[in-house]
mmCIF file of C-alpha atoms in Angstrom:
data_model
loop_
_atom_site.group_PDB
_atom_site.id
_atom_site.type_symbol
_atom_site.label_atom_id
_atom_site.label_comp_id
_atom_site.label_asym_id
_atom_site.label_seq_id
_atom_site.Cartn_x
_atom_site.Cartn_y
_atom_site.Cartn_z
ATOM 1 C CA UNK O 257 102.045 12.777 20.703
ATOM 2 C CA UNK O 258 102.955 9.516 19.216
ATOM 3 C CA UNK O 259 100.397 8.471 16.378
ATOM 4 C CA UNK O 260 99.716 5.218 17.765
ATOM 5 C CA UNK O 261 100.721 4.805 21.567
ATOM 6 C CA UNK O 262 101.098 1.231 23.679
ATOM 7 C CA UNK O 263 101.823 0.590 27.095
ATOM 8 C CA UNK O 264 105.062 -1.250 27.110
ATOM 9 C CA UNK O 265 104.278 -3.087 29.699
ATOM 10 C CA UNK O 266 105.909 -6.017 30.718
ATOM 11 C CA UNK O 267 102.683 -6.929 31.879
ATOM 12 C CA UNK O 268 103.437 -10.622 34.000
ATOM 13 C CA UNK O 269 100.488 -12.753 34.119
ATOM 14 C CA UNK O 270 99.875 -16.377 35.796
ATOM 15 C CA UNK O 271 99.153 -19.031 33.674
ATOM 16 C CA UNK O 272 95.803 -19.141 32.793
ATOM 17 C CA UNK O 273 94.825 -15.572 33.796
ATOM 18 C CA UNK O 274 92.695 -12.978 31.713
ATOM 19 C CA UNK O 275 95.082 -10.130 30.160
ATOM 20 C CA UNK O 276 93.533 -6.807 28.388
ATOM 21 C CA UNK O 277 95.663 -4.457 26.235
ATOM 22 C CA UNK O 278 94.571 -1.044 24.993
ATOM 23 C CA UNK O 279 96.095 1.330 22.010
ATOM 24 C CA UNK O 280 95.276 4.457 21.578
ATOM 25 C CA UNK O 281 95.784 6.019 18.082
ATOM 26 C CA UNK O 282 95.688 9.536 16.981
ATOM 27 C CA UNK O 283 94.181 9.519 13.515
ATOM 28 C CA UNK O 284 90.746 9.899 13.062
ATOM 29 C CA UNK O 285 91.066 9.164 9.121
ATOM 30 C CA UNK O 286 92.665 5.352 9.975
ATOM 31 C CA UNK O 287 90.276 2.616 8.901
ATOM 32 C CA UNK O 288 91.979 -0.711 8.960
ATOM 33 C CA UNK O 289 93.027 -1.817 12.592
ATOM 34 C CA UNK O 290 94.978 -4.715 13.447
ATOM 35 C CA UNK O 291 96.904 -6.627 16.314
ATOM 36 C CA UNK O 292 100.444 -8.134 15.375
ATOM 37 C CA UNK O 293 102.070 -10.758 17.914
ATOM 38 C CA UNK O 294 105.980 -10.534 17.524
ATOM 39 C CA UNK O 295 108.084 -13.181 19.275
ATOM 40 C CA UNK O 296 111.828 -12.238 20.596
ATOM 41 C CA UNK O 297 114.399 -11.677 17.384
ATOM 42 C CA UNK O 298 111.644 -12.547 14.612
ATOM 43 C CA UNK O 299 109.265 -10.925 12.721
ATOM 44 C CA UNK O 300 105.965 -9.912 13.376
ATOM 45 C CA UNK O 301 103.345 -11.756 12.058
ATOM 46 C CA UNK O 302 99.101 -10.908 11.876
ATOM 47 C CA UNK O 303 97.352 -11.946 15.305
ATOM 48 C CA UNK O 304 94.043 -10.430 13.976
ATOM 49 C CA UNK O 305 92.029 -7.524 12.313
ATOM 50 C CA UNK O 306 89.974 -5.509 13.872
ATOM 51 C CA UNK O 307 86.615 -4.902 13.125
ATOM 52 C CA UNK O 308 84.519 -2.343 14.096
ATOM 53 C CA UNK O 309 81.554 -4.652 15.557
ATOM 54 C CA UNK O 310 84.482 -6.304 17.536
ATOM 55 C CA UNK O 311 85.789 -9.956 16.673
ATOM 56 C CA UNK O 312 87.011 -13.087 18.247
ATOM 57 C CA UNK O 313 89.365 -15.565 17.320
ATOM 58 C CA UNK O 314 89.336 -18.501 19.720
ATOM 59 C CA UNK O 315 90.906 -16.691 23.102
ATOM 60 C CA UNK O 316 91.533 -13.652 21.637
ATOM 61 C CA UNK O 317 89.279 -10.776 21.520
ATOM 62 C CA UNK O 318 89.848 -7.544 19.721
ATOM 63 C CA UNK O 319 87.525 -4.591 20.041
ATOM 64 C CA UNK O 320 87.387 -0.663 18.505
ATOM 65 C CA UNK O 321 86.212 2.523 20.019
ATOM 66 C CA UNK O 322 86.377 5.047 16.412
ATOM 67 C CA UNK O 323 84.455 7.639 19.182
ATOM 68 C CA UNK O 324 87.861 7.650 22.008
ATOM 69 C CA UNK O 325 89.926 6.332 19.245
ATOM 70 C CA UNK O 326 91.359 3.429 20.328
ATOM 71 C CA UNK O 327 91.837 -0.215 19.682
ATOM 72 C CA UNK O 328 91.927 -3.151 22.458
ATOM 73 C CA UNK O 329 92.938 -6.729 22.837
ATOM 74 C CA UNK O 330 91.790 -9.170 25.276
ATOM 75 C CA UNK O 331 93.100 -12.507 25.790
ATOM 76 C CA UNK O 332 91.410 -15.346 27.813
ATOM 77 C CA UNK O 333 92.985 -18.405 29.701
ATOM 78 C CA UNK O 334 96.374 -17.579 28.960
ATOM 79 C CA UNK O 335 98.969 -19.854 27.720
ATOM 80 C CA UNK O 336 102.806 -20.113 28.344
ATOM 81 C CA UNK O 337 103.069 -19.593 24.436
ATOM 82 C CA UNK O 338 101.137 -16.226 24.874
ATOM 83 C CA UNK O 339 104.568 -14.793 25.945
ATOM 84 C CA UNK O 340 105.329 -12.049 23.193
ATOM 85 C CA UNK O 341 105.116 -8.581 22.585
ATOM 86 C CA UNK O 342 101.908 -7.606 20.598
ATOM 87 C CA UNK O 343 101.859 -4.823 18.351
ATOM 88 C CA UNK O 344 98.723 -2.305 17.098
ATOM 89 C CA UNK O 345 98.854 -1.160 14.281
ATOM 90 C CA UNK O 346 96.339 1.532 12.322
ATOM 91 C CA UNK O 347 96.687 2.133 8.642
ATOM 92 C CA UNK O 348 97.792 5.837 7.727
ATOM 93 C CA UNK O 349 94.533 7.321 6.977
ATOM 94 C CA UNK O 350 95.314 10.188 4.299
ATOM 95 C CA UNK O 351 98.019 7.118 2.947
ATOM 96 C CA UNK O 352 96.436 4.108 2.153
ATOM 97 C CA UNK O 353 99.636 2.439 1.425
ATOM 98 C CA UNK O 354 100.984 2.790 4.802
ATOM 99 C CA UNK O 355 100.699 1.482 8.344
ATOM 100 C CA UNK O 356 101.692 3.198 11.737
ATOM 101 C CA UNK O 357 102.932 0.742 14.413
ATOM 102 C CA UNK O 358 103.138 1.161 18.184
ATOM 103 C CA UNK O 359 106.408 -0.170 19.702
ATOM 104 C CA UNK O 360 104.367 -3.153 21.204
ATOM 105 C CA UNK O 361 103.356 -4.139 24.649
ATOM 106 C CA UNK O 362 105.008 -6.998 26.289
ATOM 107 C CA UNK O 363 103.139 -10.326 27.626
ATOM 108 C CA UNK O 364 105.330 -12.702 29.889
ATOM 109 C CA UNK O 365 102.997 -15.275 31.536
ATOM 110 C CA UNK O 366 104.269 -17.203 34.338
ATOM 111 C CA UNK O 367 103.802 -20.973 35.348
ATOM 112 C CA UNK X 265 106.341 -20.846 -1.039
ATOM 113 C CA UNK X 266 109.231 -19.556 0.590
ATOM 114 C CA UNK X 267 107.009 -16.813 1.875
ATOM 115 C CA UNK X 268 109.246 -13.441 1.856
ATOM 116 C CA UNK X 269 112.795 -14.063 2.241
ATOM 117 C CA UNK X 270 115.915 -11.655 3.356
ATOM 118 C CA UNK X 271 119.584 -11.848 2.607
ATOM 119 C CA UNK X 272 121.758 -11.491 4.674
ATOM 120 C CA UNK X 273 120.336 -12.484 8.000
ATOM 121 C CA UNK X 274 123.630 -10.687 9.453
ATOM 122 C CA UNK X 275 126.044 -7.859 8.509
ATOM 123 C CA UNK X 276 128.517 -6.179 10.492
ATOM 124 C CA UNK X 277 129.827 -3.117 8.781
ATOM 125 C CA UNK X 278 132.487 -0.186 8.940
ATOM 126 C CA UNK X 279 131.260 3.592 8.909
ATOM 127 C CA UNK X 280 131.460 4.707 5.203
ATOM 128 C CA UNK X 281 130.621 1.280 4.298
ATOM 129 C CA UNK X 282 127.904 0.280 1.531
ATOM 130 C CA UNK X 283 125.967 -2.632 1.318
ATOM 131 C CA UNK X 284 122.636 -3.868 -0.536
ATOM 132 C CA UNK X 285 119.713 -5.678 1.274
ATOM 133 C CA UNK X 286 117.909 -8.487 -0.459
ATOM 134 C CA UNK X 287 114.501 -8.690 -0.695
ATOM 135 C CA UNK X 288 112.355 -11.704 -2.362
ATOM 136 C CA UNK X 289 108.877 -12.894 -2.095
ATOM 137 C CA UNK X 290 107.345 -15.457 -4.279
ATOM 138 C CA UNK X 291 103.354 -14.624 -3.595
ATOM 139 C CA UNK X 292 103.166 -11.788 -6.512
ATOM 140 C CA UNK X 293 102.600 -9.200 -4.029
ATOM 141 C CA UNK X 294 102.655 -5.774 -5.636
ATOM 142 C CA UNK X 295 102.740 -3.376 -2.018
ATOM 143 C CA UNK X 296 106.708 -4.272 -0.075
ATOM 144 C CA UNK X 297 107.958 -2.014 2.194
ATOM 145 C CA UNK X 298 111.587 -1.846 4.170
ATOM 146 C CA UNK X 299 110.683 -1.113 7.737
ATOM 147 C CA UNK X 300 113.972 -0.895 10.532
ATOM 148 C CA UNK X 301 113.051 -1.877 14.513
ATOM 149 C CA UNK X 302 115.395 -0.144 17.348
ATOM 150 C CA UNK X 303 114.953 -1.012 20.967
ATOM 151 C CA UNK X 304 111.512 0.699 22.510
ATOM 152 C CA UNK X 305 110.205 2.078 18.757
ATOM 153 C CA UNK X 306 107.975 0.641 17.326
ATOM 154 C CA UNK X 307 108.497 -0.437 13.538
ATOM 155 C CA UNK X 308 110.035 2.805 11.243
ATOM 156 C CA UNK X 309 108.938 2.609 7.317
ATOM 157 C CA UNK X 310 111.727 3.570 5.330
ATOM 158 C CA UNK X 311 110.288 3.187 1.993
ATOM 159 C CA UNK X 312 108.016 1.349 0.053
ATOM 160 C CA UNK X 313 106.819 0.182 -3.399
ATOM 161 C CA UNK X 314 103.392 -0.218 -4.664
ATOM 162 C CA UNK X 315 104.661 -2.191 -8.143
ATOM 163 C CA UNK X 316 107.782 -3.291 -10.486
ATOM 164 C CA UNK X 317 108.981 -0.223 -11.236
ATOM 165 C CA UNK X 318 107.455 2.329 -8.512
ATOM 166 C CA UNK X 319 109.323 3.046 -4.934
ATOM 167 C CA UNK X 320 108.206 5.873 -2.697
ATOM 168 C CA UNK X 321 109.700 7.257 0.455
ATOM 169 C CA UNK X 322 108.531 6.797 4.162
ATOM 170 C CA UNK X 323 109.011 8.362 7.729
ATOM 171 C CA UNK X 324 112.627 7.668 7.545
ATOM 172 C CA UNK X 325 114.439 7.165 3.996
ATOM 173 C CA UNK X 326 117.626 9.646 4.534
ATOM 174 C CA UNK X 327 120.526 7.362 4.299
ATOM 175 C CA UNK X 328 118.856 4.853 2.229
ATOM 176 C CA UNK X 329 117.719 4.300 -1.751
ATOM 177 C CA UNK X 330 115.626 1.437 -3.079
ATOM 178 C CA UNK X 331 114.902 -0.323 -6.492
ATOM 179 C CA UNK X 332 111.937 -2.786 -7.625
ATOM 180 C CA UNK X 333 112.949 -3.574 -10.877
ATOM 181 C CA UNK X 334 111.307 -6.762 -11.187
ATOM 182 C CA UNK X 335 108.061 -7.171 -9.094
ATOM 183 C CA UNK X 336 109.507 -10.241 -6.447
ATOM 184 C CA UNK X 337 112.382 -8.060 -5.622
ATOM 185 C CA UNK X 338 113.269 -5.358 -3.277
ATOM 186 C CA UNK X 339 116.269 -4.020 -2.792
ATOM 187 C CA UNK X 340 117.402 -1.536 0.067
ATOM 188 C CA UNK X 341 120.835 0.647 -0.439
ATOM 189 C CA UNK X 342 122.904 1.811 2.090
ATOM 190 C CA UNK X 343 125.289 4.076 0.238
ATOM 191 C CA UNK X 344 127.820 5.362 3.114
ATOM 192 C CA UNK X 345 126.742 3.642 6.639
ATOM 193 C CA UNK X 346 126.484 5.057 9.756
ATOM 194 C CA UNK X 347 126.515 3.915 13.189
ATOM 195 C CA UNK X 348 122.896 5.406 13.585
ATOM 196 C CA UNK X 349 121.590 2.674 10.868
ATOM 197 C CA UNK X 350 122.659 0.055 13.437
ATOM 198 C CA UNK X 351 118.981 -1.357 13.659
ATOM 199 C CA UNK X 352 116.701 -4.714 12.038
ATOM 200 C CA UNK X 353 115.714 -4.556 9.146
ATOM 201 C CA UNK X 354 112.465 -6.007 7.832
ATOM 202 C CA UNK X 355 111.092 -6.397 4.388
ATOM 203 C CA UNK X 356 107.269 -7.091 4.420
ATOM 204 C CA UNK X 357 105.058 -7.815 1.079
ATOM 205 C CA UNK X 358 101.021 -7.510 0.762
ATOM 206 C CA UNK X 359 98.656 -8.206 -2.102
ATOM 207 C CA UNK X 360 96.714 -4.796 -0.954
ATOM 208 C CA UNK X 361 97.657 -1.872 1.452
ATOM 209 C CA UNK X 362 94.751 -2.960 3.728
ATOM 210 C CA UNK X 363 95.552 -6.382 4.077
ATOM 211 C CA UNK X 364 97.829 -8.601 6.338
ATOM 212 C CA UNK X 365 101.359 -7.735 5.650
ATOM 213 C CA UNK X 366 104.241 -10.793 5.375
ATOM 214 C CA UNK X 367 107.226 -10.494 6.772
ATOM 215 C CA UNK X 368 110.759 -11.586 5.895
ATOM 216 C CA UNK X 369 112.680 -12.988 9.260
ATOM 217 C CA UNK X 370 115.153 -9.746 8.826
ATOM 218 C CA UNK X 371 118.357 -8.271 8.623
ATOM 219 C CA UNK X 372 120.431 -7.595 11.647
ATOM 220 C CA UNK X 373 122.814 -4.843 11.039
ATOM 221 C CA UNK X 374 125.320 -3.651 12.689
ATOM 222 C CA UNK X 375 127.711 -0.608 12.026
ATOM 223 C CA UNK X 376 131.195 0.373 13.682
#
């Protein structure tokens, strides 16, 4: 089992749609959680943490479930510019230092 | 700031090969890491340094050596390439393990 597991989608998604992601992650010692959005050929950069009361930035809702372990993303009114693959990420748990990254899920909204 | 920045952007090499990856970030970071990123996998740490002077391994270091020798700069060694380390390669900094990690806009490697 993969330590942190995505659908990898391509989920397609009208214009203006709501769009939920889930990751599920396997270690029950992670405590930081976040979301990355990566765009084609560049590099990743921070979407969001996530919080364990749940947070929301603008359209973009993250949530966690420590109990099923897993971590979720929900975006609202989508935009054209939405269109990337987003990554979750959990930090190592017994290794502080590190982080564990899914291989993304990909978002292509339509006009 | 320039942020973290990688050199080269491109490399095409020939099995047996060596080459050095570049490194820099100007935000006084002490955590970088070298990560690659193949088709369908998610990012891969190679290895990673929590000061000027430390480096560690990661999931996958075999093929590769690093130095920090002065706390801006990482440097990742390929000593004999292979056509397996075809991949990107990303260089990310942090002030603290738990915190948003910067990227550099990577390396795209390719070996023959």
């Amino acid at each position: 089992r993969k330590e942190v597991e995505q659908d990898p989608g391509p989920f397609n998604v009208p214009e203006g749609a709501t769009v939920a992601f889930n990751c599920t992650y396997s270690n029950s010692a992670s405590q930081s959680f976040f979301w990355y959005r990566q765009d084609c050929r560049k590099e990743p950069k921070l979407l969001m943490s996530v919080y364990s009361s749940g947070n929301e930035d603008g359209r973009f809702t993250a949530q966690l479930n420590r109990a099923s372990q897993y971590i979720s993303l929900l975006i609202r009114d989508s935009k054209l510019s939405d269109s990337a693959t987003y990554l979750c990420v959990v930090n190592g748990g017994d290794s502080n230092y590190q982080l564990i990254w899914g291989a993304g899920t990909k978002l292509i909204i339509k006009p | 700031n320039a942020g973290v920045t990688q050199t080269p952007k491109f490399r095409v090499l020939k099995t047996g090969q060596s080459m050095t990856l570049l490194c820099a970030q100007d935000m006084n970071h002490e955590y970088m890491y070298w990560y690659r990123q193949d088709p369908g996998m998610g990012l891969r740490l190679i290895h990673y340094s929590v000061g000027e002077g430390t480096t560690a391994k990661g999931e996958v270091p075999d093929g590769y050596n690093v130095s920090r020798l002065k706390k801006q700069n990482f440097l990742l060694g390929l000593e004999s390439a292979a056509p397996s380390q075809t991949s990107v390669y990303f260089c990310a900094s942090t002030p603290n393990p738990w915190d948003e990690q910067f990227f550099g806009p990577g390396t795209r490697l390719t070996v023959l």
